[in-house]
PDB file of C-alpha atoms in Angstrom:
ATOM      1  CA  UNK A 222      -0.287   0.238  -0.247  1.00 97.00           C
ATOM      2  CA  UNK A 223       1.159   3.390  -0.592  1.00 98.00           C
ATOM      3  CA  UNK A 224      -0.202   6.632   0.410  1.00 98.00           C
ATOM      4  CA  UNK A 225       0.185   9.914  -1.055  1.00 98.00           C
ATOM      5  CA  UNK A 226      -1.170  13.475  -0.558  1.00 98.00           C
ATOM      6  CA  UNK A 227      -2.788  15.188  -2.779  1.00 98.00           C
ATOM      7  CA  UNK A 228      -2.520  18.802  -3.284  1.00 97.00           C
ATOM      8  CA  UNK A 229      -6.711  19.762  -2.798  1.00 96.00           C
ATOM      9  CA  UNK A 230      -5.941  23.826  -1.128  1.00 96.00           C
ATOM     10  CA  UNK A 231      -6.042  22.850   2.350  1.00 97.00           C
ATOM     11  CA  UNK A 232      -2.927  23.121   4.853  1.00 97.00           C
ATOM     12  CA  UNK A 233      -3.173  19.176   5.304  1.00 98.00           C
ATOM     13  CA  UNK A 234      -4.239  18.059   0.743  1.00 98.00           C
ATOM     14  CA  UNK A 235      -5.966  14.978   0.749  1.00 98.00           C
ATOM     15  CA  UNK A 236      -5.313  11.673   1.297  1.00 98.00           C
ATOM     16  CA  UNK A 237      -4.454   9.173  -1.456  1.00 98.00           C
ATOM     17  CA  UNK A 238      -3.556   4.844  -2.026  1.00 98.00           C
ATOM     18  CA  UNK A 239      -1.988   4.497  -5.037  1.00 98.00           C
ATOM     19  CA  UNK A 240      -0.983   1.966  -6.931  1.00 97.00           C
ATOM     20  CA  UNK A 241       1.291  -0.529  -6.773  1.00 93.00           C
ATOM     21  CA  UNK A 242       2.156   0.369 -10.358  1.00 93.00           C
ATOM     22  CA  UNK A 243       1.560   4.004  -9.804  1.00 93.00           C
ATOM     23  CA  UNK A 244      -0.319   4.227 -12.447  1.00 95.00           C
ATOM     24  CA  UNK A 245      -4.059   5.059 -10.558  1.00 97.00           C
ATOM     25  CA  UNK A 246      -5.456   6.339  -6.892  1.00 98.00           C
ATOM     26  CA  UNK A 247      -8.371   6.131  -4.675  1.00 98.00           C
ATOM     27  CA  UNK A 248      -9.495   9.314  -3.107  1.00 98.00           C
ATOM     28  CA  UNK A 249      -9.593   7.906   1.413  1.00 98.00           C
ATOM     29  CA  UNK A 250     -11.612  10.970   1.390  1.00 96.00           C
ATOM     30  CA  UNK A 251     -14.394  11.839   3.380  1.00 96.00           C
ATOM     31  CA  UNK A 252     -13.436   9.077   5.796  1.00 96.00           C
ATOM     32  CA  UNK A 253     -10.125  10.169   6.332  1.00 98.00           C
ATOM     33  CA  UNK A 254      -9.283  13.864   4.861  1.00 97.00           C
ATOM     34  CA  UNK A 255      -5.879  13.813   5.195  1.00 98.00           C
ATOM     35  CA  UNK A 256      -2.967  11.950   6.474  1.00 98.00           C
ATOM     36  CA  UNK A 257      -1.757  13.183   9.875  1.00 98.00           C
ATOM     37  CA  UNK A 258      -5.748  13.127  10.576  1.00 97.00           C
ATOM     38  CA  UNK A 259      -5.200   9.067   9.815  1.00 98.00           C
ATOM     39  CA  UNK A 260      -2.494   8.683  11.771  1.00 98.00           C
ATOM     40  CA  UNK A 261      -3.892   9.516  15.100  1.00 97.00           C
ATOM     41  CA  UNK A 262      -6.892   6.613  13.881  1.00 98.00           C
ATOM     42  CA  UNK A 263      -3.821   4.104  12.841  1.00 98.00           C
ATOM     43  CA  UNK A 264      -5.998   1.282  13.768  1.00 97.00           C
ATOM     44  CA  UNK A 265      -9.497   2.746  11.998  1.00 98.00           C
ATOM     45  CA  UNK A 266      -8.227   3.905   9.479  1.00 98.00           C
ATOM     46  CA  UNK A 267      -5.709   0.874   8.106  1.00 98.00           C
ATOM     47  CA  UNK A 268      -8.586  -1.292   6.555  1.00 98.00           C
ATOM     48  CA  UNK A 269     -10.122   1.226   4.788  1.00 98.00           C
ATOM     49  CA  UNK A 270      -6.893   2.179   3.409  1.00 98.00           C
ATOM     50  CA  UNK A 271      -6.084  -1.304   2.612  1.00 98.00           C
ATOM     51  CA  UNK A 272      -9.149  -2.056   1.231  1.00 98.00           C
ATOM     52  CA  UNK A 273      -8.954   0.984  -1.162  1.00 98.00           C
ATOM     53  CA  UNK A 274      -5.751  -0.481  -1.754  1.00 98.00           C
ATOM     54  CA  UNK A 275      -7.624  -3.661  -3.193  1.00 97.00           C
ATOM     55  CA  UNK A 276      -9.790  -1.868  -5.264  1.00 97.00           C
ATOM     56  CA  UNK A 277      -7.395  -0.940  -6.931  1.00 97.00           C
ATOM     57  CA  UNK A 278      -4.800  -3.751  -7.627  1.00 94.00           C
ATOM     58  CA  UNK A 279      -8.561  -5.140  -9.097  1.00 95.00           C
ATOM     59  CA  UNK A 280      -7.827  -1.771 -11.674  1.00 94.00           C
ATOM     60  CA  UNK A 281     -10.050   0.640 -10.426  1.00 94.00           C
ATOM     61  CA  UNK A 282      -9.543   4.478  -9.743  1.00 96.00           C
ATOM     62  CA  UNK A 283      -9.126   7.003 -11.064  1.00 96.00           C
ATOM     63  CA  UNK A 284      -5.961   8.026 -13.422  1.00 96.00           C
ATOM     64  CA  UNK A 285      -2.793  10.040 -10.994  1.00 96.00           C
ATOM     65  CA  UNK A 286      -1.220  12.483 -11.586  1.00 95.00           C
ATOM     66  CA  UNK A 287       2.293  12.513  -9.885  1.00 94.00           C
ATOM     67  CA  UNK A 288       2.155  16.633 -10.941  1.00 92.00           C
ATOM     68  CA  UNK A 289      -0.540  17.503  -7.552  1.00 91.00           C
ATOM     69  CA  UNK A 290       1.887  15.816  -5.318  1.00 97.00           C
ATOM     70  CA  UNK A 291       2.615  17.361  -2.529  1.00 98.00           C
ATOM     71  CA  UNK A 292       4.300  15.911   0.248  1.00 98.00           C
ATOM     72  CA  UNK A 293       3.207  12.505   2.851  1.00 98.00           C
ATOM     73  CA  UNK A 294       2.738  14.579   5.470  1.00 98.00           C
ATOM     74  CA  UNK A 295       3.171  18.668   4.365  1.00 98.00           C
ATOM     75  CA  UNK A 296       2.963  19.159   6.989  1.00 98.00           C
ATOM     76  CA  UNK A 297       2.927  17.716  11.493  1.00 97.00           C
ATOM     77  CA  UNK A 298       3.112  17.616  14.983  1.00 96.00           C
ATOM     78  CA  UNK A 299       7.062  16.995  15.632  1.00 97.00           C
ATOM     79  CA  UNK A 300      10.391  16.043  13.530  1.00 98.00           C
ATOM     80  CA  UNK A 301      12.861  14.486  15.312  1.00 98.00           C
ATOM     81  CA  UNK A 302      15.706  13.883  13.726  1.00 97.00           C
ATOM     82  CA  UNK A 303      18.502  11.332  14.571  1.00 95.00           C
ATOM     83  CA  UNK A 304      22.348  10.961  13.260  1.00 91.00           C
ATOM     84  CA  UNK A 305      22.180   6.932  13.495  1.00 92.00           C
ATOM     85  CA  UNK A 306      24.648   5.840  10.903  1.00 91.00           C
ATOM     86  CA  UNK A 307      27.941   5.674  13.118  1.00 86.00           C
ATOM     87  CA  UNK A 308      30.217   6.139   9.211  1.00 84.00           C
ATOM     88  CA  UNK A 309      28.445   9.857   8.763  1.00 77.00           C
ATOM     89  CA  UNK A 310      29.046  10.966  12.472  1.00 77.00           C
ATOM     90  CA  UNK A 311      32.588  10.142  12.640  1.00 81.00           C
ATOM     91  CA  UNK A 312      33.298  12.128   8.603  1.00 81.00           C
ATOM     92  CA  UNK A 313      31.170  15.145   9.675  1.00 76.00           C
ATOM     93  CA  UNK A 314      33.479  16.365  13.567  1.00 75.00           C
ATOM     94  CA  UNK A 315      36.073  15.749  10.254  1.00 73.00           C
ATOM     95  CA  UNK A 316      34.304  17.808   8.071  1.00 66.00           C
ATOM     96  CA  UNK A 317      33.240  20.686  11.146  1.00 66.00           C
ATOM     97  CA  UNK A 318      36.589  19.931  13.280  1.00 70.00           C
ATOM     98  CA  UNK A 319      34.475  18.968  16.039  1.00 66.00           C
ATOM     99  CA  UNK A 320      35.341  16.415  19.266  1.00 67.00           C
ATOM    100  CA  UNK A 321      34.270  13.377  19.283  1.00 66.00           C
ATOM    101  CA  UNK A 322      30.894  12.682  20.474  1.00 65.00           C
ATOM    102  CA  UNK A 323      30.102   9.457  22.832  1.00 61.00           C
ATOM    103  CA  UNK A 324      27.331   7.231  20.926  1.00 68.00           C
ATOM    104  CA  UNK A 325      26.174   5.128  23.658  1.00 78.00           C
ATOM    105  CA  UNK A 326      22.861   6.787  23.012  1.00 85.00           C
ATOM    106  CA  UNK A 327      20.807   8.232  19.508  1.00 91.00           C
ATOM    107  CA  UNK A 328      22.057  11.810  18.461  1.00 90.00           C
ATOM    108  CA  UNK A 329      18.526  13.752  17.834  1.00 94.00           C
ATOM    109  CA  UNK A 330      17.481  17.121  17.661  1.00 93.00           C
ATOM    110  CA  UNK A 331      13.989  18.409  16.852  1.00 95.00           C
ATOM    111  CA  UNK A 332      13.526  20.387  14.094  1.00 95.00           C
ATOM    112  CA  UNK A 333      11.257  22.048  11.393  1.00 96.00           C
ATOM    113  CA  UNK A 334       8.061  20.384  11.310  1.00 97.00           C
ATOM    114  CA  UNK A 335       5.425  22.632  10.209  1.00 97.00           C
ATOM    115  CA  UNK A 336       5.870  22.110   6.240  1.00 97.00           C
ATOM    116  CA  UNK A 337       7.561  19.535   4.563  1.00 98.00           C
ATOM    117  CA  UNK A 338       8.830  20.572   0.453  1.00 98.00           C
ATOM    118  CA  UNK A 339       6.980  17.981  -1.636  1.00 98.00           C
ATOM    119  CA  UNK A 340       9.059  15.436  -4.100  1.00 98.00           C
ATOM    120  CA  UNK A 341       8.688  18.158  -6.491  1.00 97.00           C
ATOM    121  CA  UNK A 342       8.911  21.294  -5.275  1.00 97.00           C
ATOM    122  CA  UNK A 343      11.741  23.857  -6.068  1.00 98.00           C
ATOM    123  CA  UNK A 344      14.217  24.627  -3.063  1.00 98.00           C
ATOM    124  CA  UNK A 345      14.424  28.438  -2.186  1.00 98.00           C
ATOM    125  CA  UNK A 346      17.016  29.939  -0.375  1.00 98.00           C
ATOM    126  CA  UNK A 347      18.268  32.907   0.249  1.00 97.00           C
ATOM    127  CA  UNK A 348      22.686  33.013  -0.213  1.00 97.00           C
ATOM    128  CA  UNK A 349      24.920  29.844  -2.129  1.00 98.00           C
ATOM    129  CA  UNK A 350      27.350  31.225   0.652  1.00 98.00           C
ATOM    130  CA  UNK A 351      25.220  29.872   3.714  1.00 98.00           C
ATOM    131  CA  UNK A 352      26.276  26.567   1.953  1.00 98.00           C
ATOM    132  CA  UNK A 353      23.681  24.761  -0.262  1.00 98.00           C
ATOM    133  CA  UNK A 354      23.427  20.535   0.863  1.00 98.00           C
ATOM    134  CA  UNK A 355      21.228  18.070   0.817  1.00 98.00           C
ATOM    135  CA  UNK A 356      20.799  14.427   3.240  1.00 97.00           C
ATOM    136  CA  UNK A 357      19.521  12.052   1.859  1.00 98.00           C
ATOM    137  CA  UNK A 358      17.407   9.881   4.555  1.00 98.00           C
ATOM    138  CA  UNK A 359      14.576   7.754   5.650  1.00 98.00           C
ATOM    139  CA  UNK A 360      12.008   8.314   8.183  1.00 98.00           C
ATOM    140  CA  UNK A 361       8.962   6.458  10.269  1.00 98.00           C
ATOM    141  CA  UNK A 362       5.887   7.966  11.381  1.00 98.00           C
ATOM    142  CA  UNK A 363       5.358   6.727  14.402  1.00 98.00           C
ATOM    143  CA  UNK A 364       1.191   6.528  16.220  1.00 98.00           C
ATOM    144  CA  UNK A 365       1.000   8.290  20.293  1.00 98.00           C
ATOM    145  CA  UNK A 366       3.479   6.452  21.490  1.00 98.00           C
ATOM    146  CA  UNK A 367       3.106   6.981  25.915  1.00 98.00           C
ATOM    147  CA  UNK A 368       6.148   7.796  27.509  1.00 98.00           C
ATOM    148  CA  UNK A 369       8.980   5.251  28.593  1.00 98.00           C
ATOM    149  CA  UNK A 370       7.771   3.425  26.055  1.00 98.00           C
ATOM    150  CA  UNK A 371      10.901   0.464  25.004  1.00 98.00           C
ATOM    151  CA  UNK A 372      12.719  -0.304  22.157  1.00 98.00           C
ATOM    152  CA  UNK A 373      11.054  -3.377  22.253  1.00 97.00           C
ATOM    153  CA  UNK A 374       7.212  -1.761  22.567  1.00 98.00           C
ATOM    154  CA  UNK A 375       7.783   0.660  19.696  1.00 98.00           C
ATOM    155  CA  UNK A 376       7.626  -1.349  16.690  1.00 98.00           C
ATOM    156  CA  UNK A 377       4.655  -1.493  16.305  1.00 98.00           C
ATOM    157  CA  UNK A 378       4.298   2.177  16.637  1.00 98.00           C
ATOM    158  CA  UNK A 379       5.653   2.634  13.682  1.00 98.00           C
ATOM    159  CA  UNK A 380       3.081   2.978  10.718  1.00 98.00           C
ATOM    160  CA  UNK A 381       4.908   4.108   8.202  1.00 98.00           C
ATOM    161  CA  UNK A 382       8.208   3.998   6.614  1.00 98.00           C
ATOM    162  CA  UNK A 383       9.001   7.671   4.269  1.00 98.00           C
ATOM    163  CA  UNK A 384      11.764   8.669   2.420  1.00 98.00           C
ATOM    164  CA  UNK A 385      13.635  12.177   3.113  1.00 98.00           C
ATOM    165  CA  UNK A 386      15.315  14.998   2.319  1.00 98.00           C
ATOM    166  CA  UNK A 387      16.690  16.990   4.873  1.00 98.00           C
ATOM    167  CA  UNK A 388      18.493  20.346   3.621  1.00 98.00           C
ATOM    168  CA  UNK A 389      21.302  21.695   5.881  1.00 97.00           C
ATOM    169  CA  UNK A 390      22.700  25.160   5.418  1.00 97.00           C
ATOM    170  CA  UNK A 391      26.727  24.680   6.738  1.00 95.00           C
ATOM    171  CA  UNK A 392      27.714  27.345   6.723  1.00 95.00           C
ATOM    172  CA  UNK A 393      25.283  28.089   9.724  1.00 95.00           C
ATOM    173  CA  UNK A 394      25.913  24.476  11.675  1.00 90.00           C
ATOM    174  CA  UNK A 395      28.865  24.881  12.675  1.00 85.00           C
ATOM    175  CA  UNK A 396      27.792  28.411  14.979  1.00 90.00           C
ATOM    176  CA  UNK A 397      25.083  26.361  15.738  1.00 88.00           C
ATOM    177  CA  UNK A 398      26.922  22.568  17.040  1.00 83.00           C
ATOM    178  CA  UNK A 399      29.333  25.559  19.148  1.00 83.00           C
ATOM    179  CA  UNK A 400      25.725  26.990  21.882  1.00 87.00           C
ATOM    180  CA  UNK A 401      24.877  23.779  22.785  1.00 81.00           C
ATOM    181  CA  UNK A 402      21.876  24.445  21.668  1.00 85.00           C
ATOM    182  CA  UNK A 403      19.868  22.788  18.685  1.00 83.00           C
ATOM    183  CA  UNK A 404      20.071  23.624  14.812  1.00 91.00           C
ATOM    184  CA  UNK A 405      17.157  26.922  13.588  1.00 92.00           C
ATOM    185  CA  UNK A 406      19.007  28.802  11.279  1.00 94.00           C
ATOM    186  CA  UNK A 407      20.800  25.630   9.706  1.00 95.00           C
ATOM    187  CA  UNK A 408      18.278  23.517   9.188  1.00 96.00           C
ATOM    188  CA  UNK A 409      15.309  24.558   6.465  1.00 97.00           C
ATOM    189  CA  UNK A 410      12.076  23.206   5.433  1.00 98.00           C
ATOM    190  CA  UNK A 411      13.076  19.230   4.753  1.00 98.00           C
ATOM    191  CA  UNK A 412      11.748  17.185   1.486  1.00 98.00           C
ATOM    192  CA  UNK A 413       9.705  14.118   1.062  1.00 98.00           C
ATOM    193  CA  UNK A 414       9.109  11.296  -1.077  1.00 98.00           C
ATOM    194  CA  UNK A 415       6.469  10.612  -3.161  1.00 98.00           C
ATOM    195  CA  UNK A 416       4.049   7.877  -1.358  1.00 98.00           C
ATOM    196  CA  UNK A 417       5.161   7.070   2.353  1.00 98.00           C
ATOM    197  CA  UNK A 418       4.274   3.489   2.746  1.00 98.00           C
ATOM    198  CA  UNK A 419       3.882   0.281   6.009  1.00 98.00           C
ATOM    199  CA  UNK A 420       6.695  -1.328   7.281  1.00 98.00           C
ATOM    200  CA  UNK A 421       5.880  -5.122   5.454  1.00 96.00           C
ATOM    201  CA  UNK A 422       5.448  -3.413   2.696  1.00 97.00           C
ATOM    202  CA  UNK A 423       9.063  -3.238   2.198  1.00 97.00           C
ATOM    203  CA  UNK A 424       9.158  -7.148   2.494  1.00 94.00           C
ATOM    204  CA  UNK A 425      12.664  -7.626   3.045  1.00 95.00           C
ATOM    205  CA  UNK A 426      13.890  -3.823   3.086  1.00 97.00           C
ATOM    206  CA  UNK A 427      12.628  -4.148   6.727  1.00 98.00           C
ATOM    207  CA  UNK A 428      15.239  -5.725   9.284  1.00 97.00           C
ATOM    208  CA  UNK A 429      15.312  -4.696  12.982  1.00 97.00           C
ATOM    209  CA  UNK A 430      13.810  -1.471  12.651  1.00 98.00           C
ATOM    210  CA  UNK A 431      15.593  -0.788   9.495  1.00 98.00           C
ATOM    211  CA  UNK A 432      15.481   0.055   5.999  1.00 98.00           C
ATOM    212  CA  UNK A 433      18.001  -2.396   4.450  1.00 98.00           C
ATOM    213  CA  UNK A 434      17.480  -0.377   0.733  1.00 98.00           C
ATOM    214  CA  UNK A 435      20.126   1.700  -1.022  1.00 98.00           C
ATOM    215  CA  UNK A 436      19.441   5.319  -1.224  1.00 98.00           C
ATOM    216  CA  UNK A 437      20.348   6.428  -5.074  1.00 98.00           C
ATOM    217  CA  UNK A 438      21.375  10.238  -4.795  1.00 98.00           C
ATOM    218  CA  UNK A 439      22.239  12.332  -8.183  1.00 98.00           C
ATOM    219  CA  UNK A 440      23.378  15.812  -8.386  1.00 98.00           C
ATOM    220  CA  UNK A 441      23.195  17.536 -11.959  1.00 98.00           C
ATOM    221  CA  UNK A 442      22.191  13.905 -13.573  1.00 98.00           C
ATOM    222  CA  UNK A 443      26.084  12.651 -12.000  1.00 98.00           C
ATOM    223  CA  UNK A 444      25.367   9.492  -9.177  1.00 98.00           C
ATOM    224  CA  UNK A 445      26.216  10.926  -6.030  1.00 98.00           C
ATOM    225  CA  UNK A 446      26.265   8.332  -3.863  1.00 98.00           C
ATOM    226  CA  UNK A 447      23.846   4.912  -3.287  1.00 98.00           C
ATOM    227  CA  UNK A 448      24.629   3.941   0.246  1.00 98.00           C
ATOM    228  CA  UNK A 449      22.461   1.310   1.842  1.00 98.00           C
ATOM    229  CA  UNK A 450      20.910   2.269   4.914  1.00 97.00           C
ATOM    230  CA  UNK A 451      21.118  -0.777   7.203  1.00 97.00           C
ATOM    231  CA  UNK A 452      23.953   0.455   8.678  1.00 97.00           C
ATOM    232  CA  UNK A 453      21.994   2.712  11.122  1.00 96.00           C
ATOM    233  CA  UNK A 454      24.110   1.819  15.218  1.00 95.00           C
ATOM    234  CA  UNK A 455      21.021   2.325  16.731  1.00 97.00           C
ATOM    235  CA  UNK A 456      16.866   1.052  15.340  1.00 98.00           C
ATOM    236  CA  UNK A 457      14.205   3.444  13.971  1.00 98.00           C
ATOM    237  CA  UNK A 458      12.422   1.741  17.219  1.00 98.00           C
ATOM    238  CA  UNK A 459      15.435   2.594  19.594  1.00 98.00           C
ATOM    239  CA  UNK A 460      15.010   5.701  18.026  1.00 98.00           C
ATOM    240  CA  UNK A 461      11.544   5.792  19.245  1.00 98.00           C
ATOM    241  CA  UNK A 462      12.571   4.278  22.547  1.00 98.00           C
ATOM    242  CA  UNK A 463      14.391   7.331  22.782  1.00 98.00           C
ATOM    243  CA  UNK A 464      12.869  10.312  21.924  1.00 98.00           C
ATOM    244  CA  UNK A 465       9.515   9.204  24.340  1.00 98.00           C
ATOM    245  CA  UNK A 466      12.233   8.197  27.168  1.00 98.00           C
ATOM    246  CA  UNK A 467      10.522  11.790  28.546  1.00 98.00           C
ATOM    247  CA  UNK A 468       7.939  12.962  26.976  1.00 97.00           C
ATOM    248  CA  UNK A 469       4.544  11.044  25.132  1.00 98.00           C
ATOM    249  CA  UNK A 470       4.473  11.232  21.349  1.00 98.00           C
ATOM    250  CA  UNK A 471       1.790  12.429  19.858  1.00 98.00           C
ATOM    251  CA  UNK A 472       0.480  10.670  16.736  1.00 98.00           C
ATOM    252  CA  UNK A 473       2.361  12.132  13.646  1.00 98.00           C
ATOM    253  CA  UNK A 474       5.763  12.470  14.468  1.00 98.00           C
ATOM    254  CA  UNK A 475       8.511  12.029  12.174  1.00 98.00           C
ATOM    255  CA  UNK A 476      11.345  10.429  12.859  1.00 98.00           C
ATOM    256  CA  UNK A 477      14.527  10.347  10.493  1.00 98.00           C
ATOM    257  CA  UNK A 478      17.653   8.290  10.531  1.00 97.00           C
ATOM    258  CA  UNK A 479      20.513  10.910   9.254  1.00 95.00           C
ATOM    259  CA  UNK A 480      22.321  10.917   6.402  1.00 96.00           C
ATOM    260  CA  UNK A 481      22.496   7.447   5.386  1.00 97.00           C
ATOM    261  CA  UNK A 482      26.259   6.464   5.065  1.00 95.00           C
ATOM    262  CA  UNK A 483      28.298   3.214   4.403  1.00 95.00           C
ATOM    263  CA  UNK A 484      31.963   2.154   6.050  1.00 92.00           C
ATOM    264  CA  UNK A 485      32.677   1.516   1.872  1.00 93.00           C
ATOM    265  CA  UNK A 486      31.354   4.565   1.000  1.00 91.00           C
ATOM    266  CA  UNK A 487      35.180   4.641  -1.153  1.00 88.00           C
ATOM    267  CA  UNK A 488      32.702   2.006  -3.295  1.00 94.00           C
ATOM    268  CA  UNK A 489      28.733   3.232  -3.027  1.00 96.00           C
ATOM    269  CA  UNK A 490      29.847   7.027  -2.118  1.00 96.00           C
ATOM    270  CA  UNK A 491      28.033  10.077   0.012  1.00 96.00           C
ATOM    271  CA  UNK A 492      24.179  10.173   0.570  1.00 97.00           C
ATOM    272  CA  UNK A 493      25.629  14.391   1.283  1.00 96.00           C
ATOM    273  CA  UNK A 494      27.356  16.840   0.023  1.00 96.00           C
ATOM    274  CA  UNK A 495      29.663  17.874   3.989  1.00 93.00           C
ATOM    275  CA  UNK A 496      30.639  13.889   3.285  1.00 92.00           C
ATOM    276  CA  UNK A 497      32.179  14.063   0.356  1.00 93.00           C
ATOM    277  CA  UNK A 498      34.690  16.329   1.917  1.00 93.00           C
ATOM    278  CA  UNK A 499      35.527  15.193   5.116  1.00 90.00           C
ATOM    279  CA  UNK A 500      36.944  12.046   2.943  1.00 91.00           C
ATOM    280  CA  UNK A 501      38.299  14.556   0.306  1.00 92.00           C
ATOM    281  CA  UNK A 502      39.810  16.447   3.691  1.00 90.00           C
ATOM    282  CA  UNK A 503      41.243  12.965   4.999  1.00 87.00           C
ATOM    283  CA  UNK A 504      42.722  11.738   1.275  1.00 87.00           C
ATOM    284  CA  UNK A 505      44.443  15.546   0.163  1.00 90.00           C
ATOM    285  CA  UNK A 506      43.769  17.657   3.528  1.00 89.00           C
ATOM    286  CA  UNK A 507      41.828  20.022   2.675  1.00 91.00           C
ATOM    287  CA  UNK A 508      38.094  19.957   0.427  1.00 93.00           C
ATOM    288  CA  UNK A 509      37.013  19.731  -3.459  1.00 95.00           C
ATOM    289  CA  UNK A 510      33.714  19.463  -3.763  1.00 97.00           C
ATOM    290  CA  UNK A 511      31.725  22.504  -3.374  1.00 97.00           C
ATOM    291  CA  UNK A 512      28.347  23.264  -2.224  1.00 98.00           C
ATOM    292  CA  UNK A 513      25.514  23.427  -4.596  1.00 98.00           C
ATOM    293  CA  UNK A 514      23.895  26.691  -6.757  1.00 98.00           C
ATOM    294  CA  UNK A 515      21.340  28.148  -8.143  1.00 98.00           C
ATOM    295  CA  UNK A 516      19.822  25.586 -10.706  1.00 98.00           C
ATOM    296  CA  UNK A 517      21.477  22.744  -9.613  1.00 98.00           C
ATOM    297  CA  UNK A 518      19.290  20.156  -9.544  1.00 98.00           C
ATOM    298  CA  UNK A 519      18.828  16.697  -7.670  1.00 98.00           C
ATOM    299  CA  UNK A 520      17.379  13.363  -7.368  1.00 98.00           C
ATOM    300  CA  UNK A 521      17.002  11.246  -4.673  1.00 98.00           C
ATOM    301  CA  UNK A 522      14.994   7.601  -5.404  1.00 98.00           C
ATOM    302  CA  UNK A 523      15.519   4.110  -3.137  1.00 98.00           C
ATOM    303  CA  UNK A 524      15.005   1.137  -4.711  1.00 98.00           C
ATOM    304  CA  UNK A 525      15.706  -2.475  -3.015  1.00 95.00           C
ATOM    305  CA  UNK A 526      17.642  -5.939  -4.082  1.00 91.00           C
ATOM    306  CA  UNK A 527      14.414  -6.622  -7.020  1.00 93.00           C
ATOM    307  CA  UNK A 528      14.346  -3.120  -8.397  1.00 95.00           C
ATOM    308  CA  UNK A 529      11.532  -1.901  -6.900  1.00 95.00           C
ATOM    309  CA  UNK A 530      10.781   1.910  -6.134  1.00 97.00           C
ATOM    310  CA  UNK A 531       8.455   2.091  -2.954  1.00 97.00           C
ATOM    311  CA  UNK A 532       8.943   6.215  -2.397  1.00 98.00           C
ATOM    312  CA  UNK A 533       9.214   7.107  -5.787  1.00 98.00           C
ATOM    313  CA  UNK A 534      11.639  10.356  -7.110  1.00 98.00           C
ATOM    314  CA  UNK A 535      12.664  13.483  -5.158  1.00 98.00           C
ATOM    315  CA  UNK A 536      13.657  15.316  -7.860  1.00 98.00           C
ATOM    316  CA  UNK A 537      14.002  19.245  -7.027  1.00 98.00           C
ATOM    317  CA  UNK A 538      15.878  22.280  -8.087  1.00 98.00           C
ATOM    318  CA  UNK A 539      17.358  24.690  -5.782  1.00 98.00           C
ATOM    319  CA  UNK A 540      16.545  28.454  -6.033  1.00 98.00           C
ATOM    320  CA  UNK A 541      16.772  32.192  -5.028  1.00 97.00           C
ATOM    321  CA  UNK A 542      14.668  32.890  -3.135  1.00 94.00           C
ATOM    322  CA  UNK A 543      14.412  37.005  -2.503  1.00 91.00           C
ATOM    323  CA  UNK A 544      14.439  38.234   0.751  1.00 89.00           C
ATOM    324  CA  UNK A 545      11.165  39.906   2.447  1.00 85.00           C
ATOM    325  CA  UNK A 546      10.968  43.699   1.507  1.00 77.00           C
ATOM    326  CA  UNK A 547      13.329  43.253  -1.482  1.00 67.00           C
ATOM    327  CA  UNK A 548      11.027  43.888  -4.128  1.00 57.00           C
ATOM    328  CA  UNK A 549      10.211  47.211  -5.488  1.00 51.00           C
ATOM    329  CA  UNK A 550       7.181  49.081  -4.474  1.00 46.00           C
ATOM    330  CA  UNK A 551       5.130  51.477  -6.285  1.00 46.00           C
ATOM    331  CA  UNK A 552       5.395  54.421  -5.338  1.00 42.00           C
TER     332      UNK A 552
END
């Protein structure tokens, strides 16, 4: 079952169920108008959505228009991003020149959740000098998670899996890290691939709370990386339990894996520019790869061992955004 959100002029959009071949869809309305409301009552919503998926596989539904899509969750109550790949964390210490961080427990920060960019929506930034970078990762959407939920219990609360581009502005990252508080300036809105799927829909691509798929990333038409999500030091169930240590998690909370990275990065590449720059620093003493420019294009899509692409592709352009008040006012 693949779930998507169609733009209908409302903040949360219209929830769709999309056929496995990506050609047809059915609206989940009026029972379930949007995904945020459905995830809040998932035990009731899931059977209805599965029934729609079955109708689609029998040939029902209307023509599906990918151009109409927003992020599966255009906004949510909470976005908590982890850094669960040890290789990425180690390389970032080189890139940023920071001290080693203990990995005895998960790393996590709370990011911007009131807006997620759609899979084909331009990513607009004020300045190239801010160090525009992409970060390919996976995420999960949970139902209501009570405070103190264990990692074993947390697995049952993971209802959906998504693919994310966590945009970053690297020029702001180190100064914010040095304050000891979380990111604000360095972390604009993330993007999501078109489809959210259930863990079971990934088959053997979901193992031990990890998305074991290659994340193919192309920058300006050239392959940049295809790291696999299997090497998380902490599985998603452990990230959920960590987040719920001292708080309830509201249904619709999204938890990210952090940038997908593998030990054999020399063969599979990287999922962000900063990581490649760190590798260049280690090899030659200084980075050779610059950050993104206006007009650059990015494509991200996860693929399994059989060639299936469950989340669809993020395809975005980086564009200039004019600052507020810059337009000439009429006299």
